[in-house]
Amino acid sequence: MYKIVLIYLISTLLLITGCNKSKEMQENTSVSSNNQSVSSDNIFQNDFLAEDGSVIQNAAVPASDGEGMEVVKSVNSSDNISANTKKNIQIFFRAVYDNNTAVMENLLKDGFDINTMNENGENAVNVAIAAGSFNVLKYLIDKGANLNSTSDTGIPPLSQAIIEYNKQAIDMLLASKKIDMYYVWGDMWTGSPLYIACSKANIYALEKMVENGADLNYDFSEYNAVPLLHYTINYKQYIRNEDYKELIAFLILNKIDINKKNSDGQTPLMTALKNGDIDTFNALIAGGADVTLKDNNGLTALNYAEHLKGAALLPKEEYEKILNVLSVQEVK
């Protein structure tokens, strides 16, 4: 009888102990599951913030407050960023738009190419100019970004700044002393800074380029380019009249060659007469244009003036005045 009771007591104790162990294991499993859930949530949050690009530099935070949990790797880890991945390109250009150099610094430390283009074929320098991200622009200049590369549009950074009348960007780029003011992408000479400045009548940009040594008579003939003054005269219809007059005056005063011929042997004076552009004609005459020069067919400016006779928008007295000026000049 005593043995039976003893066996019963031992069995009961074992049963109770087994139940407690089972409950403890279930509780531990539940706690572990919760910790994993918290860790997953935190990691997801860090990935989201990294995608946004604004706080990726703070990504080295614990994955969980739980003891012994792993820590999310720093953005500086080569395992975390493997240079120019699609995700990193998005983060980099988001940082450019946000004027956030800290994010860019972390990416560059891991081998990201500073001259990478985004999915739209834009480089970081052009994007920084368009976004007005001047801290980033300075950072890119200091870090040695290519200031003469182009986006797929063929527009180099200085031309981009000129198009947008972005004085601060123009000043920063020229101050770097790394700008090719005659840069031509492929054969797109119309996208070079001097031509862009004239097409936009951006006198500020022209002044700054001349101050930095730009030659208004630079020879672009290897690109079959129209001489700069001819190009400007032909572009008059797209420029506000007062701006155009100021532009022509600037070019003449800054020693542009007012007699430089195009591929047909025509002088700027001939181009102006061909276009019926009396304002430019008068400005060129005042600047000392040579009326005796001949084109490839042996024609002079006087011959070009003859087609203006009876022009609807040219009063007879104006026509006669032009003929008189040219005749007197030829006699001299």
CSV table of C-alpha atoms in Angstrom, one decimal:
chain,number,residue,atom,x,y,z
A,1,MET,CA,0.0,0.0,0.0
A,2,TYR,CA,2.8,2.4,0.9
A,3,LYS,CA,4.5,1.7,-2.4
A,4,ILE,CA,1.3,2.4,-4.4
A,5,VAL,CA,0.9,5.8,-2.7
A,6,LEU,CA,4.5,6.7,-3.3
A,7,ILE,CA,4.2,5.8,-7.0
A,8,TYR,CA,1.1,7.9,-7.3
A,9,LEU,CA,2.7,10.9,-5.7
A,10,ILE,CA,5.8,10.7,-7.9
A,11,SER,CA,3.6,10.4,-11.0
A,12,THR,CA,1.6,13.4,-10.0
A,13,LEU,CA,4.7,15.5,-9.5
A,14,LEU,CA,6.1,14.5,-12.9
A,15,LEU,CA,2.8,15.4,-14.5
A,16,ILE,CA,2.8,18.9,-12.9
A,17,THR,CA,6.4,19.5,-13.8
A,18,GLY,CA,5.8,18.5,-17.4
A,19,CYS,CA,2.8,20.9,-17.7
A,20,ASN,CA,4.9,23.8,-16.3
A,21,LYS,CA,7.7,23.1,-18.7
A,22,SER,CA,5.3,23.0,-21.7
A,23,LYS,CA,3.7,26.3,-20.6
A,24,GLU,CA,7.2,27.9,-20.2
A,25,MET,CA,8.2,26.8,-23.7
A,26,GLN,CA,5.0,28.2,-25.2
A,27,GLU,CA,5.6,31.5,-23.5
A,28,ASN,CA,9.2,31.6,-24.7
A,29,THR,CA,8.1,30.8,-28.2
A,30,SER,CA,5.6,33.7,-28.0
A,31,VAL,CA,8.2,36.2,-26.7
A,32,SER,CA,10.6,35.1,-29.4
A,33,SER,CA,7.9,35.6,-32.1
A,34,ASN,CA,7.1,39.0,-30.8
A,35,ASN,CA,10.8,40.0,-30.8
A,36,GLN,CA,11.1,38.8,-34.4
A,37,SER,CA,8.1,40.8,-35.3
A,38,VAL,CA,9.5,44.0,-33.7
A,39,SER,CA,12.8,43.4,-35.5
A,40,SER,CA,11.1,42.9,-38.8
A,41,ASP,CA,9.1,46.1,-38.3
A,42,ASN,CA,12.2,48.1,-37.4
A,43,ILE,CA,14.2,46.7,-40.4
A,44,PHE,CA,11.3,47.6,-42.7
A,45,GLN,CA,11.2,51.1,-41.3
A,46,ASN,CA,15.0,51.5,-41.9
A,47,ASP,CA,14.6,50.3,-45.5
A,48,PHE,CA,11.8,52.8,-46.1
A,49,LEU,CA,13.8,55.6,-44.7
A,50,ALA,CA,16.8,54.6,-46.8
A,51,GLU,CA,14.6,54.6,-49.9
A,52,ASP,CA,13.4,58.1,-49.1
A,53,GLY,CA,17.1,59.1,-48.8
A,54,SER,CA,16.6,61.7,-46.1
A,55,VAL,CA,17.9,59.8,-43.1
A,56,ILE,CA,20.0,57.0,-44.5
A,57,GLN,CA,23.0,58.3,-42.7
A,58,ASN,CA,21.3,57.4,-39.5
A,59,ALA,CA,20.6,53.8,-40.6
A,60,ALA,CA,23.0,52.3,-38.1
A,61,VAL,CA,20.4,51.8,-35.3
A,62,PRO,CA,19.4,48.7,-33.4
A,63,ALA,CA,17.0,46.4,-35.1
A,64,SER,CA,15.3,45.9,-31.8
A,65,ASP,CA,15.4,47.1,-28.2
A,66,GLY,CA,15.6,43.4,-27.2
A,67,GLU,CA,18.8,42.2,-25.6
A,68,GLY,CA,21.2,40.4,-27.8
A,69,MET,CA,19.5,41.3,-31.1
A,70,GLU,CA,21.6,42.1,-34.1
A,71,VAL,CA,22.3,45.7,-35.2
A,72,VAL,CA,21.4,46.9,-38.7
A,73,LYS,CA,24.7,47.4,-40.6
A,74,SER,CA,26.0,50.9,-41.3
A,75,VAL,CA,25.5,52.4,-44.7
A,76,ASN,CA,29.2,52.4,-45.0
A,77,SER,CA,29.3,48.6,-45.0
A,78,SER,CA,30.3,47.2,-48.4
A,79,ASP,CA,27.8,44.4,-47.8
A,80,ASN,CA,25.0,47.0,-47.5
A,81,ILE,CA,25.9,49.1,-50.6
A,82,SER,CA,27.6,47.6,-53.6
A,83,ALA,CA,28.2,50.8,-55.6
A,84,ASN,CA,25.9,51.7,-58.5
A,85,THR,CA,22.8,49.6,-57.9
A,86,LYS,CA,19.5,50.9,-59.1
A,87,LYS,CA,18.4,51.6,-55.5
A,88,ASN,CA,21.6,53.5,-54.8
A,89,ILE,CA,21.2,55.6,-57.9
A,90,GLN,CA,17.7,56.5,-56.7
A,91,ILE,CA,19.0,57.4,-53.2
A,92,PHE,CA,21.9,59.4,-54.7
A,93,PHE,CA,19.7,61.6,-56.9
A,94,ARG,CA,17.0,61.9,-54.2
A,95,ALA,CA,19.9,63.4,-52.1
A,96,VAL,CA,20.8,65.8,-54.9
A,97,TYR,CA,17.2,67.1,-55.1
A,98,ASP,CA,17.1,67.3,-51.3
A,99,ASN,CA,20.5,69.2,-51.1
A,100,ASN,CA,21.7,66.4,-48.8
A,101,THR,CA,25.5,66.0,-49.1
A,102,ALA,CA,25.7,63.6,-46.1
A,103,VAL,CA,23.8,60.9,-48.0
A,104,MET,CA,26.0,61.4,-51.0
A,105,GLU,CA,29.2,61.2,-49.0
A,106,ASN,CA,28.2,57.8,-47.6
A,107,LEU,CA,27.5,56.5,-51.0
A,108,LEU,CA,30.7,57.8,-52.5
A,109,LYS,CA,32.7,56.3,-49.7
A,110,ASP,CA,31.4,52.9,-50.8
A,111,GLY,CA,32.5,53.4,-54.4
A,112,PHE,CA,29.5,55.0,-56.0
A,113,ASP,CA,30.5,56.8,-59.3
A,114,ILE,CA,29.9,60.5,-58.9
A,115,ASN,CA,29.3,60.9,-62.6
A,116,THR,CA,26.5,58.3,-62.8
A,117,MET,CA,23.4,59.3,-64.7
A,118,ASN,CA,19.9,58.7,-63.5
A,119,GLU,CA,17.2,56.8,-65.4
A,120,ASN,CA,16.4,60.0,-67.3
A,121,GLY,CA,19.9,60.3,-68.6
A,122,GLU,CA,20.7,63.2,-66.3
A,123,ASN,CA,24.0,63.7,-64.4
A,124,ALA,CA,24.1,65.0,-60.9
A,125,VAL,CA,25.6,68.4,-61.8
A,126,ASN,CA,22.8,69.2,-64.2
A,127,VAL,CA,20.2,68.0,-61.7
A,128,ALA,CA,21.7,70.1,-58.9
A,129,ILE,CA,21.6,73.2,-61.1
A,130,ALA,CA,18.0,72.5,-62.1
A,131,ALA,CA,17.0,71.8,-58.5
A,132,GLY,CA,18.8,74.8,-57.1
A,133,SER,CA,20.8,72.5,-54.8
A,134,PHE,CA,23.8,74.8,-54.4
A,135,ASN,CA,25.3,72.9,-51.4
A,136,VAL,CA,25.3,69.8,-53.6
A,137,LEU,CA,26.7,71.7,-56.6
A,138,LYS,CA,29.6,73.0,-54.5
A,139,TYR,CA,30.1,69.5,-53.1
A,140,LEU,CA,30.2,67.9,-56.6
A,141,ILE,CA,32.6,70.6,-57.8
A,142,ASP,CA,34.9,70.0,-54.8
A,143,LYS,CA,34.7,66.2,-55.2
A,144,GLY,CA,35.8,66.4,-58.8
A,145,ALA,CA,32.6,65.7,-60.7
A,146,ASN,CA,32.9,66.1,-64.5
A,147,LEU,CA,31.7,69.6,-65.2
A,148,ASN,CA,31.8,69.2,-68.9
A,149,SER,CA,29.8,66.0,-69.3
A,150,THR,CA,26.3,66.2,-70.6
A,151,SER,CA,23.0,64.7,-69.9
A,152,ASP,CA,21.5,62.7,-72.8
A,153,THR,CA,20.0,66.0,-74.1
A,154,GLY,CA,23.6,67.1,-75.0
A,155,ILE,CA,23.4,70.2,-72.7
A,156,PRO,CA,26.6,70.6,-70.5
A,157,PRO,CA,26.2,72.0,-67.0
A,158,LEU,CA,27.2,75.6,-67.9
A,159,SER,CA,24.7,75.7,-70.7
A,160,GLN,CA,22.1,74.3,-68.3
A,161,ALA,CA,22.7,77.2,-65.9
A,162,ILE,CA,22.6,79.7,-68.8
A,163,ILE,CA,19.3,78.4,-70.0
A,164,GLU,CA,17.8,78.8,-66.5
A,165,TYR,CA,19.4,82.3,-66.0
A,166,ASN,CA,20.9,80.8,-62.9
A,167,LYS,CA,23.5,83.4,-61.9
A,168,GLN,CA,24.7,81.5,-58.8
A,169,ALA,CA,25.3,78.3,-60.7
A,170,ILE,CA,27.1,80.3,-63.5
A,171,ASP,CA,29.4,81.9,-61.0
A,172,MET,CA,30.1,78.7,-59.2
A,173,LEU,CA,30.9,76.7,-62.4
A,174,LEU,CA,33.2,79.4,-63.8
A,175,ALA,CA,34.9,80.0,-60.5
A,176,SER,CA,36.0,76.3,-60.5
A,177,LYS,CA,38.2,77.0,-63.5
A,178,LYS,CA,37.3,73.5,-64.8
A,179,ILE,CA,34.8,74.6,-67.4
A,180,ASP,CA,35.3,74.2,-71.1
A,181,MET,CA,33.4,77.3,-72.4
A,182,TYR,CA,33.6,75.9,-76.0
A,183,TYR,CA,32.4,72.4,-75.1
A,184,VAL,CA,30.5,70.7,-77.9
A,185,TRP,CA,28.7,67.3,-77.3
A,186,GLY,CA,28.9,65.3,-80.5
A,187,ASP,CA,28.2,67.8,-83.3
A,188,MET,CA,25.6,69.7,-81.3
A,189,TRP,CA,27.4,73.0,-81.4
A,190,THR,CA,24.2,74.9,-80.7
A,191,GLY,CA,24.3,73.5,-77.2
A,192,SER,CA,27.7,75.0,-76.3
A,193,PRO,CA,27.7,77.7,-73.7
A,194,LEU,CA,28.5,80.7,-76.1
A,195,TYR,CA,25.7,79.8,-78.5
A,196,ILE,CA,23.2,79.1,-75.7
A,197,ALA,CA,24.0,82.4,-74.1
A,198,CYS,CA,23.3,84.3,-77.3
A,199,SER,CA,20.1,82.4,-78.1
A,200,LYS,CA,18.9,83.3,-74.6
A,201,ALA,CA,20.2,86.8,-74.7
A,202,ASN,CA,21.9,86.0,-71.4
A,203,ILE,CA,24.2,89.0,-71.1
A,204,TYR,CA,25.2,88.1,-67.6
A,205,ALA,CA,26.5,84.8,-68.7
A,206,LEU,CA,28.3,86.3,-71.7
A,207,GLU,CA,29.9,88.9,-69.4
A,208,LYS,CA,31.1,86.3,-67.0
A,209,MET,CA,32.5,84.0,-69.7
A,210,VAL,CA,34.4,86.9,-71.3
A,211,GLU,CA,35.7,87.9,-67.9
A,212,ASN,CA,37.0,84.3,-67.6
A,213,GLY,CA,38.7,84.4,-70.9
A,214,ALA,CA,36.1,83.3,-73.4
A,215,ASP,CA,36.9,84.2,-77.0
A,216,LEU,CA,33.8,85.4,-78.9
A,217,ASN,CA,35.6,84.6,-82.1
A,218,TYR,CA,36.4,81.0,-81.2
A,219,ASP,CA,36.5,78.8,-84.4
A,220,PHE,CA,33.7,76.2,-84.3
A,221,SER,CA,34.2,75.3,-88.0
A,222,GLU,CA,35.2,71.7,-87.3
A,223,TYR,CA,31.6,71.2,-86.2
A,224,ASN,CA,30.2,73.0,-89.3
A,225,ALA,CA,28.9,75.7,-87.0
A,226,VAL,CA,27.5,79.0,-88.1
A,227,PRO,CA,29.7,81.8,-86.8
A,228,LEU,CA,28.4,83.2,-83.5
A,229,LEU,CA,27.4,86.6,-84.8
A,230,HIS,CA,25.5,85.1,-87.8
A,231,TYR,CA,23.8,82.7,-85.5
A,232,THR,CA,22.7,85.5,-83.2
A,233,ILE,CA,21.4,87.6,-86.1
A,234,ASN,CA,19.4,84.7,-87.4
A,235,TYR,CA,18.0,84.1,-83.9
A,236,LYS,CA,16.6,87.6,-83.5
A,237,GLN,CA,13.0,86.5,-84.1
A,238,TYR,CA,13.1,84.5,-80.9
A,239,ILE,CA,14.5,87.2,-78.7
A,240,ARG,CA,12.7,90.2,-77.2
A,241,ASN,CA,13.6,93.3,-79.2
A,242,GLU,CA,15.2,95.3,-76.4
A,243,ASP,CA,17.2,92.3,-75.2
A,244,TYR,CA,18.4,91.7,-78.8
A,245,LYS,CA,19.7,95.2,-79.2
A,246,GLU,CA,21.6,94.9,-75.9
A,247,LEU,CA,23.0,91.6,-77.0
A,248,ILE,CA,24.3,92.9,-80.4
A,249,ALA,CA,25.8,95.9,-78.7
A,250,PHE,CA,27.6,93.7,-76.2
A,251,LEU,CA,29.0,91.5,-78.9
A,252,ILE,CA,30.3,94.4,-80.9
A,253,LEU,CA,31.8,96.2,-77.9
A,254,ASN,CA,33.5,93.0,-76.9
A,255,LYS,CA,35.4,92.7,-80.2
A,256,ILE,CA,33.4,90.0,-81.9
A,257,ASP,CA,34.6,89.9,-85.6
A,258,ILE,CA,31.8,91.9,-87.3
A,259,ASN,CA,33.2,90.8,-90.7
A,260,LYS,CA,33.5,87.1,-90.1
A,261,LYS,CA,32.1,85.2,-93.1
A,262,ASN,CA,29.9,82.1,-93.0
A,263,SER,CA,30.4,79.1,-95.3
A,264,ASP,CA,28.8,81.0,-98.2
A,265,GLY,CA,31.2,83.8,-97.8
A,266,GLN,CA,28.5,86.1,-96.4
A,267,THR,CA,29.4,88.7,-93.8
A,268,PRO,CA,27.1,89.5,-90.8
A,269,LEU,CA,26.1,92.7,-92.7
A,270,MET,CA,24.9,90.6,-95.6
A,271,THR,CA,23.0,88.3,-93.2
A,272,ALA,CA,21.3,91.3,-91.6
A,273,LEU,CA,20.3,92.7,-95.0
A,274,LYS,CA,19.1,89.3,-96.2
A,275,ASN,CA,16.8,89.2,-93.1
A,276,GLY,CA,15.6,92.8,-93.5
A,277,ASP,CA,17.1,93.5,-90.1
A,278,ILE,CA,17.7,97.3,-90.2
A,279,ASP,CA,18.6,97.6,-86.5
A,280,THR,CA,21.4,95.2,-86.8
A,281,PHE,CA,22.5,96.7,-90.1
A,282,ASN,CA,22.8,100.1,-88.4
A,283,ALA,CA,24.6,98.6,-85.4
A,284,LEU,CA,27.2,96.9,-87.6
A,285,ILE,CA,27.8,100.0,-89.7
A,286,ALA,CA,28.3,102.0,-86.5
A,287,GLY,CA,30.7,99.3,-85.4
A,288,GLY,CA,32.8,99.7,-88.5
A,289,ALA,CA,31.6,96.8,-90.7
A,290,ASP,CA,33.4,96.5,-94.1
A,291,VAL,CA,30.8,97.0,-96.9
A,292,THR,CA,33.2,96.2,-99.7
A,293,LEU,CA,33.6,92.5,-98.9
A,294,LYS,CA,32.2,89.9,-101.3
A,295,ASP,CA,30.6,86.6,-100.8
A,296,ASN,CA,31.4,83.3,-102.7
A,297,ASN,CA,29.4,84.6,-105.7
A,298,GLY,CA,31.1,88.0,-105.8
A,299,LEU,CA,28.2,89.9,-104.3
A,300,THR,CA,28.6,92.8,-101.9
A,301,ALA,CA,26.4,94.1,-99.2
A,302,LEU,CA,25.0,96.6,-101.7
A,303,ASN,CA,23.8,93.8,-103.9
A,304,TYR,CA,22.0,92.2,-100.8
A,305,ALA,CA,20.3,95.5,-100.1
A,306,GLU,CA,18.7,95.6,-103.5
A,307,HIS,CA,16.3,92.9,-102.6
A,308,LEU,CA,14.8,95.1,-100.0
A,309,LYS,CA,13.4,97.5,-102.6
A,310,GLY,CA,9.7,97.7,-102.2
A,311,ALA,CA,9.6,95.5,-99.1
A,312,ALA,CA,6.3,96.0,-97.4
A,313,LEU,CA,7.7,96.7,-93.9
A,314,LEU,CA,10.5,99.0,-95.1
A,315,PRO,CA,9.7,102.6,-95.9
A,316,LYS,CA,11.1,104.0,-99.1
A,317,GLU,CA,13.2,106.6,-97.3
A,318,GLU,CA,14.8,103.8,-95.1
A,319,TYR,CA,15.7,101.8,-98.2
A,320,GLU,CA,17.3,104.9,-99.8
A,321,LYS,CA,19.2,105.6,-96.7
A,322,ILE,CA,20.7,102.1,-96.7
A,323,LEU,CA,21.7,102.4,-100.3
A,324,ASN,CA,23.3,105.8,-99.6
A,325,VAL,CA,25.3,104.4,-96.7
A,326,LEU,CA,26.5,101.5,-98.6
A,327,SER,CA,27.3,103.5,-101.7
A,328,VAL,CA,29.3,106.1,-99.8
A,329,GLN,CA,31.2,103.3,-97.9
A,330,GLU,CA,32.1,101.5,-101.1
A,331,VAL,CA,33.5,104.6,-102.7
A,332,LYS,CA,35.8,105.1,-99.7
